[in-house]
Amino acid sequence: MPRIPFDRIPDSGRVWIFGSDRRLAEDEEHRFLAAVDAFLDRWAAHGTPLTVGRDWRYGRFILVGLDESSVPPSGCSIDAMVNTLKDLEAELGATFVDNTPVWYRRDDDIGRVSRSEFKDLVRSGSVRLESVVFDNTVTRVGQVRSGEWERPAGEAWHGRAFFRDRAPA
Protein backbone atom coordinates (compact mmCIF):
# COMPACT_ATOMS: atom_id res chain seq x y z
CA MET A 1 0.00 0.00 0.00
CA PRO A 2 1.40 3.45 -0.81
CA ARG A 3 1.70 6.55 1.31
CA ILE A 4 -1.56 7.47 3.04
CA PRO A 5 -2.62 10.49 5.14
CA PHE A 6 -1.00 10.43 8.57
CA ASP A 7 -4.39 10.53 10.26
CA ARG A 8 -5.21 7.14 8.72
CA ILE A 9 -2.26 5.43 10.42
CA PRO A 10 -3.68 3.45 13.39
CA ASP A 11 -2.83 4.39 16.97
CA SER A 12 -0.78 1.21 17.18
CA GLY A 13 1.39 2.38 14.28
CA ARG A 14 5.08 3.08 14.77
CA VAL A 15 6.16 6.71 14.71
CA TRP A 16 9.52 8.39 14.23
CA ILE A 17 9.87 12.09 15.00
CA PHE A 18 12.66 14.25 13.69
CA GLY A 19 13.04 17.95 14.43
CA SER A 20 14.78 20.55 12.32
CA ASP A 21 17.32 22.66 14.15
CA ARG A 22 15.85 25.70 12.43
CA ARG A 23 12.65 26.75 10.75
CA LEU A 24 12.96 26.06 7.04
CA ALA A 25 12.33 28.82 4.51
CA GLU A 26 9.21 28.25 2.43
CA ASP A 27 11.11 27.01 -0.63
CA GLU A 28 13.26 24.73 1.57
CA GLU A 29 10.15 23.35 3.25
CA HIS A 30 8.61 22.52 -0.13
CA ARG A 31 11.82 20.79 -1.31
CA PHE A 32 12.16 18.93 1.98
CA LEU A 33 8.57 17.65 2.02
CA ALA A 34 8.67 16.73 -1.69
CA ALA A 35 11.85 14.69 -1.09
CA VAL A 36 10.38 12.99 2.01
CA ASP A 37 7.16 12.19 0.10
CA ALA A 38 9.13 10.79 -2.84
CA PHE A 39 11.05 8.53 -0.45
CA LEU A 40 7.92 7.40 1.40
CA ASP A 41 6.14 6.66 -1.90
CA ARG A 42 8.77 4.00 -2.64
CA TRP A 43 9.66 2.97 0.95
CA ALA A 44 9.71 -0.81 1.24
CA ALA A 45 10.94 -3.58 3.49
CA HIS A 46 12.52 -6.46 1.59
CA GLY A 47 10.78 -5.28 -1.59
CA THR A 48 7.32 -5.03 -0.02
CA PRO A 49 5.86 -1.49 0.07
CA LEU A 50 5.19 -0.09 3.53
CA THR A 51 1.94 1.60 4.57
CA VAL A 52 3.18 4.95 5.75
CA GLY A 53 2.10 8.54 6.30
CA ARG A 54 3.81 11.71 7.37
CA ASP A 55 2.89 14.92 9.11
CA TRP A 56 4.77 18.23 9.23
CA ARG A 57 4.17 20.16 12.45
CA TYR A 58 5.07 23.66 13.55
CA GLY A 59 7.42 24.08 10.60
CA ARG A 60 9.99 22.06 12.57
CA PHE A 61 8.93 18.43 13.08
CA ILE A 62 8.50 15.63 10.56
CA LEU A 63 6.47 12.74 11.96
CA VAL A 64 6.62 9.49 10.00
CA GLY A 65 3.94 6.97 10.91
CA LEU A 66 3.98 3.34 9.80
CA ASP A 67 1.12 0.84 9.93
CA GLU A 68 2.99 -2.29 10.99
CA SER A 69 -0.10 -4.52 10.81
CA SER A 70 0.57 -5.51 7.20
CA VAL A 71 4.35 -5.25 6.82
CA PRO A 72 6.78 -4.33 9.60
CA PRO A 73 9.86 -2.27 8.79
CA SER A 74 13.25 -3.90 8.48
CA GLY A 75 16.47 -2.53 9.86
CA CYS A 76 17.57 -1.73 6.32
CA SER A 77 14.34 0.15 5.58
CA ILE A 78 14.72 2.25 8.73
CA ASP A 79 18.35 2.95 7.81
CA ALA A 80 17.17 4.06 4.36
CA MET A 81 14.80 6.61 5.93
CA VAL A 82 17.50 7.97 8.23
CA ASN A 83 19.99 8.16 5.36
CA THR A 84 17.46 10.06 3.25
CA LEU A 85 17.07 12.59 6.05
CA LYS A 86 20.85 12.87 6.41
CA ASP A 87 21.11 13.57 2.67
CA LEU A 88 18.52 16.32 3.09
CA GLU A 89 20.51 17.73 6.00
CA ALA A 90 23.50 18.17 3.72
CA GLU A 91 21.37 19.67 0.95
CA LEU A 92 19.52 22.15 3.19
CA GLY A 93 22.16 22.89 5.81
CA ALA A 94 19.78 21.86 8.59
CA THR A 95 19.91 19.09 11.17
CA PHE A 96 17.09 16.53 11.42
CA VAL A 97 18.77 13.39 12.74
CA ASP A 98 19.89 14.28 16.25
CA ASN A 99 18.29 12.80 19.36
CA THR A 100 20.30 14.80 21.88
CA PRO A 101 18.55 18.20 22.00
CA VAL A 102 15.67 19.01 24.30
CA TRP A 103 12.70 20.63 22.59
CA TYR A 104 10.29 22.95 24.40
CA ARG A 105 7.80 25.74 23.81
CA ARG A 106 9.32 29.17 24.25
CA ASP A 107 6.53 31.76 24.13
CA ASP A 108 5.21 31.50 20.56
CA ASP A 109 8.29 29.67 19.31
CA ILE A 110 9.99 26.34 19.80
CA GLY A 111 13.30 26.10 21.61
CA ARG A 112 15.95 23.51 20.89
CA VAL A 113 18.81 23.30 23.39
CA SER A 114 21.32 20.85 24.77
CA ARG A 115 20.48 18.97 27.94
CA SER A 116 22.90 21.09 29.97
CA GLU A 117 21.35 24.28 28.58
CA PHE A 118 17.88 22.96 29.45
CA LYS A 119 19.09 22.22 32.98
CA ASP A 120 20.29 25.84 33.23
CA LEU A 121 16.88 27.06 32.01
CA VAL A 122 15.23 24.98 34.75
CA ARG A 123 17.59 26.38 37.42
CA SER A 124 16.90 29.95 36.30
CA GLY A 125 13.15 29.38 36.35
CA SER A 126 12.80 30.07 32.61
CA VAL A 127 11.44 26.54 32.21
CA ARG A 128 9.05 25.12 34.80
CA LEU A 129 7.15 21.89 35.39
CA GLU A 130 4.23 23.45 33.49
CA SER A 131 6.37 24.38 30.47
CA VAL A 132 5.44 22.40 27.37
CA VAL A 133 8.10 20.04 26.06
CA PHE A 134 8.27 17.72 23.06
CA ASP A 135 9.09 14.07 23.71
CA ASN A 136 10.54 12.84 20.42
CA THR A 137 11.16 9.44 22.01
CA VAL A 138 7.50 8.36 21.72
CA THR A 139 7.20 5.33 19.46
CA ARG A 140 3.47 4.99 18.70
CA VAL A 141 1.14 7.19 16.70
CA GLY A 142 -1.44 6.89 19.50
CA GLN A 143 1.02 8.53 21.90
CA VAL A 144 1.19 11.55 19.62
CA ARG A 145 -2.61 11.70 19.37
CA SER A 146 -3.12 11.33 23.12
CA GLY A 147 -0.79 14.23 23.93
CA GLU A 148 2.23 12.29 25.13
CA TRP A 149 4.46 13.92 22.52
CA GLU A 150 3.67 17.52 23.50
CA ARG A 151 2.89 18.02 27.18
CA PRO A 152 4.01 19.72 30.40
CA ALA A 153 7.55 18.86 31.45
CA GLY A 154 6.31 17.49 34.78
CA GLU A 155 4.33 14.80 32.92
CA ALA A 156 7.19 13.75 30.61
CA TRP A 157 10.60 12.19 31.12
CA HIS A 158 11.86 15.79 31.41
CA GLY A 159 10.25 16.02 34.85
CA ARG A 160 12.18 13.04 36.17
CA ALA A 161 15.44 14.12 34.52
CA PHE A 162 15.47 17.85 35.25
CA PHE A 163 13.06 18.45 38.13
CA ARG A 164 13.92 15.52 40.39
CA ASP A 165 13.17 17.45 43.55
CA ARG A 166 9.93 18.92 42.14
CA ALA A 167 8.46 16.30 39.78
CA PRO A 168 5.24 14.58 40.86
CA ALA A 169 5.68 10.99 41.98
mmCIF file of C-alpha atoms in Angstrom:
data_model
loop_
_atom_site.group_PDB
_atom_site.id
_atom_site.type_symbol
_atom_site.label_atom_id
_atom_site.label_comp_id
_atom_site.label_asym_id
_atom_site.label_seq_id
_atom_site.Cartn_x
_atom_site.Cartn_y
_atom_site.Cartn_z
ATOM 1 C CA MET A 1 0.000 0.000 0.000
ATOM 2 C CA PRO A 2 1.398 3.446 -0.812
ATOM 3 C CA ARG A 3 1.695 6.546 1.315
ATOM 4 C CA ILE A 4 -1.557 7.475 3.041
ATOM 5 C CA PRO A 5 -2.621 10.485 5.142
ATOM 6 C CA PHE A 6 -0.995 10.435 8.565
ATOM 7 C CA ASP A 7 -4.390 10.535 10.262
ATOM 8 C CA ARG A 8 -5.207 7.140 8.720
ATOM 9 C CA ILE A 9 -2.262 5.434 10.420
ATOM 10 C CA PRO A 10 -3.685 3.452 13.389
ATOM 11 C CA ASP A 11 -2.834 4.395 16.966
ATOM 12 C CA SER A 12 -0.778 1.205 17.183
ATOM 13 C CA GLY A 13 1.388 2.376 14.275
ATOM 14 C CA ARG A 14 5.081 3.078 14.774
ATOM 15 C CA VAL A 15 6.161 6.714 14.709
ATOM 16 C CA TRP A 16 9.516 8.392 14.233
ATOM 17 C CA ILE A 17 9.869 12.086 14.996
ATOM 18 C CA PHE A 18 12.662 14.246 13.690
ATOM 19 C CA GLY A 19 13.044 17.953 14.427
ATOM 20 C CA SER A 20 14.780 20.553 12.319
ATOM 21 C CA ASP A 21 17.321 22.663 14.154
ATOM 22 C CA ARG A 22 15.845 25.704 12.432
ATOM 23 C CA ARG A 23 12.652 26.751 10.749
ATOM 24 C CA LEU A 24 12.962 26.065 7.041
ATOM 25 C CA ALA A 25 12.333 28.819 4.515
ATOM 26 C CA GLU A 26 9.206 28.254 2.431
ATOM 27 C CA ASP A 27 11.111 27.006 -0.633
ATOM 28 C CA GLU A 28 13.256 24.727 1.571
ATOM 29 C CA GLU A 29 10.153 23.351 3.251
ATOM 30 C CA HIS A 30 8.611 22.515 -0.129
ATOM 31 C CA ARG A 31 11.815 20.795 -1.306
ATOM 32 C CA PHE A 32 12.157 18.925 1.978
ATOM 33 C CA LEU A 33 8.571 17.646 2.019
ATOM 34 C CA ALA A 34 8.668 16.729 -1.685
ATOM 35 C CA ALA A 35 11.846 14.695 -1.086
ATOM 36 C CA VAL A 36 10.378 12.992 2.005
ATOM 37 C CA ASP A 37 7.165 12.191 0.101
ATOM 38 C CA ALA A 38 9.133 10.791 -2.839
ATOM 39 C CA PHE A 39 11.050 8.531 -0.448
ATOM 40 C CA LEU A 40 7.919 7.403 1.399
ATOM 41 C CA ASP A 41 6.144 6.663 -1.897
ATOM 42 C CA ARG A 42 8.766 4.003 -2.635
ATOM 43 C CA TRP A 43 9.656 2.973 0.945
ATOM 44 C CA ALA A 44 9.713 -0.807 1.239
ATOM 45 C CA ALA A 45 10.938 -3.582 3.495
ATOM 46 C CA HIS A 46 12.524 -6.462 1.588
ATOM 47 C CA GLY A 47 10.784 -5.277 -1.587
ATOM 48 C CA THR A 48 7.322 -5.029 -0.016
ATOM 49 C CA PRO A 49 5.860 -1.495 0.068
ATOM 50 C CA LEU A 50 5.188 -0.094 3.532
ATOM 51 C CA THR A 51 1.941 1.598 4.571
ATOM 52 C CA VAL A 52 3.180 4.947 5.751
ATOM 53 C CA GLY A 53 2.101 8.544 6.298
ATOM 54 C CA ARG A 54 3.814 11.710 7.368
ATOM 55 C CA ASP A 55 2.890 14.925 9.114
ATOM 56 C CA TRP A 56 4.773 18.235 9.234
ATOM 57 C CA ARG A 57 4.167 20.163 12.447
ATOM 58 C CA TYR A 58 5.071 23.663 13.551
ATOM 59 C CA GLY A 59 7.421 24.077 10.604
ATOM 60 C CA ARG A 60 9.986 22.057 12.571
ATOM 61 C CA PHE A 61 8.932 18.432 13.082
ATOM 62 C CA ILE A 62 8.497 15.631 10.562
ATOM 63 C CA LEU A 63 6.470 12.739 11.960
ATOM 64 C CA VAL A 64 6.618 9.489 10.003
ATOM 65 C CA GLY A 65 3.935 6.972 10.914
ATOM 66 C CA LEU A 66 3.980 3.339 9.804
ATOM 67 C CA ASP A 67 1.117 0.836 9.932
ATOM 68 C CA GLU A 68 2.988 -2.287 10.994
ATOM 69 C CA SER A 69 -0.102 -4.518 10.811
ATOM 70 C CA SER A 70 0.572 -5.507 7.204
ATOM 71 C CA VAL A 71 4.347 -5.248 6.819
ATOM 72 C CA PRO A 72 6.781 -4.330 9.602
ATOM 73 C CA PRO A 73 9.862 -2.272 8.795
ATOM 74 C CA SER A 74 13.245 -3.895 8.476
ATOM 75 C CA GLY A 75 16.470 -2.529 9.862
ATOM 76 C CA CYS A 76 17.567 -1.731 6.321
ATOM 77 C CA SER A 77 14.345 0.152 5.581
ATOM 78 C CA ILE A 78 14.717 2.253 8.726
ATOM 79 C CA ASP A 79 18.349 2.952 7.811
ATOM 80 C CA ALA A 80 17.174 4.063 4.360
ATOM 81 C CA MET A 81 14.795 6.607 5.931
ATOM 82 C CA VAL A 82 17.498 7.967 8.234
ATOM 83 C CA ASN A 83 19.991 8.160 5.358
ATOM 84 C CA THR A 84 17.457 10.060 3.249
ATOM 85 C CA LEU A 85 17.067 12.588 6.055
ATOM 86 C CA LYS A 86 20.846 12.869 6.409
ATOM 87 C CA ASP A 87 21.115 13.570 2.670
ATOM 88 C CA LEU A 88 18.519 16.316 3.089
ATOM 89 C CA GLU A 89 20.508 17.727 6.000
ATOM 90 C CA ALA A 90 23.497 18.170 3.720
ATOM 91 C CA GLU A 91 21.372 19.668 0.953
ATOM 92 C CA LEU A 92 19.520 22.146 3.189
ATOM 93 C CA GLY A 93 22.164 22.894 5.807
ATOM 94 C CA ALA A 94 19.777 21.865 8.590
ATOM 95 C CA THR A 95 19.912 19.087 11.167
ATOM 96 C CA PHE A 96 17.093 16.535 11.418
ATOM 97 C CA VAL A 97 18.765 13.388 12.743
ATOM 98 C CA ASP A 98 19.891 14.279 16.251
ATOM 99 C CA ASN A 99 18.289 12.799 19.361
ATOM 100 C CA THR A 100 20.305 14.797 21.877
ATOM 101 C CA PRO A 101 18.548 18.200 21.997
ATOM 102 C CA VAL A 102 15.674 19.009 24.302
ATOM 103 C CA TRP A 103 12.696 20.633 22.587
ATOM 104 C CA TYR A 104 10.295 22.946 24.400
ATOM 105 C CA ARG A 105 7.804 25.741 23.805
ATOM 106 C CA ARG A 106 9.325 29.168 24.254
ATOM 107 C CA ASP A 107 6.528 31.757 24.125
ATOM 108 C CA ASP A 108 5.206 31.501 20.558
ATOM 109 C CA ASP A 109 8.288 29.674 19.310
ATOM 110 C CA ILE A 110 9.995 26.337 19.796
ATOM 111 C CA GLY A 111 13.300 26.101 21.606
ATOM 112 C CA ARG A 112 15.954 23.506 20.891
ATOM 113 C CA VAL A 113 18.811 23.305 23.388
ATOM 114 C CA SER A 114 21.323 20.850 24.775
ATOM 115 C CA ARG A 115 20.479 18.973 27.939
ATOM 116 C CA SER A 116 22.902 21.089 29.965
ATOM 117 C CA GLU A 117 21.345 24.283 28.581
ATOM 118 C CA PHE A 118 17.882 22.960 29.446
ATOM 119 C CA LYS A 119 19.091 22.225 32.980
ATOM 120 C CA ASP A 120 20.289 25.836 33.229
ATOM 121 C CA LEU A 121 16.877 27.060 32.014
ATOM 122 C CA VAL A 122 15.232 24.978 34.748
ATOM 123 C CA ARG A 123 17.591 26.380 37.416
ATOM 124 C CA SER A 124 16.900 29.946 36.302
ATOM 125 C CA GLY A 125 13.151 29.381 36.346
ATOM 126 C CA SER A 126 12.802 30.067 32.608
ATOM 127 C CA VAL A 127 11.437 26.537 32.209
ATOM 128 C CA ARG A 128 9.048 25.122 34.804
ATOM 129 C CA LEU A 129 7.155 21.892 35.392
ATOM 130 C CA GLU A 130 4.231 23.452 33.486
ATOM 131 C CA SER A 131 6.374 24.379 30.467
ATOM 132 C CA VAL A 132 5.436 22.404 27.371
ATOM 133 C CA VAL A 133 8.103 20.037 26.064
ATOM 134 C CA PHE A 134 8.268 17.717 23.063
ATOM 135 C CA ASP A 135 9.090 14.067 23.709
ATOM 136 C CA ASN A 136 10.537 12.841 20.418
ATOM 137 C CA THR A 137 11.160 9.440 22.011
ATOM 138 C CA VAL A 138 7.504 8.363 21.724
ATOM 139 C CA THR A 139 7.204 5.329 19.464
ATOM 140 C CA ARG A 140 3.473 4.985 18.704
ATOM 141 C CA VAL A 141 1.140 7.186 16.702
ATOM 142 C CA GLY A 142 -1.435 6.888 19.503
ATOM 143 C CA GLN A 143 1.023 8.532 21.900
ATOM 144 C CA VAL A 144 1.186 11.555 19.620
ATOM 145 C CA ARG A 145 -2.613 11.698 19.366
ATOM 146 C CA SER A 146 -3.122 11.332 23.122
ATOM 147 C CA GLY A 147 -0.794 14.227 23.929
ATOM 148 C CA GLU A 148 2.233 12.293 25.128
ATOM 149 C CA TRP A 149 4.456 13.921 22.518
ATOM 150 C CA GLU A 150 3.669 17.517 23.496
ATOM 151 C CA ARG A 151 2.890 18.024 27.175
ATOM 152 C CA PRO A 152 4.007 19.716 30.400
ATOM 153 C CA ALA A 153 7.554 18.863 31.445
ATOM 154 C CA GLY A 154 6.311 17.490 34.778
ATOM 155 C CA GLU A 155 4.334 14.803 32.924
ATOM 156 C CA ALA A 156 7.187 13.751 30.612
ATOM 157 C CA TRP A 157 10.598 12.194 31.118
ATOM 158 C CA HIS A 158 11.860 15.789 31.410
ATOM 159 C CA GLY A 159 10.249 16.023 34.852
ATOM 160 C CA ARG A 160 12.178 13.036 36.166
ATOM 161 C CA ALA A 161 15.439 14.115 34.522
ATOM 162 C CA PHE A 162 15.469 17.851 35.248
ATOM 163 C CA PHE A 163 13.058 18.445 38.133
ATOM 164 C CA ARG A 164 13.923 15.518 40.389
ATOM 165 C CA ASP A 165 13.173 17.452 43.552
ATOM 166 C CA ARG A 166 9.928 18.918 42.141
ATOM 167 C CA ALA A 167 8.464 16.303 39.776
ATOM 168 C CA PRO A 168 5.236 14.584 40.858
ATOM 169 C CA ALA A 169 5.677 10.992 41.980
#
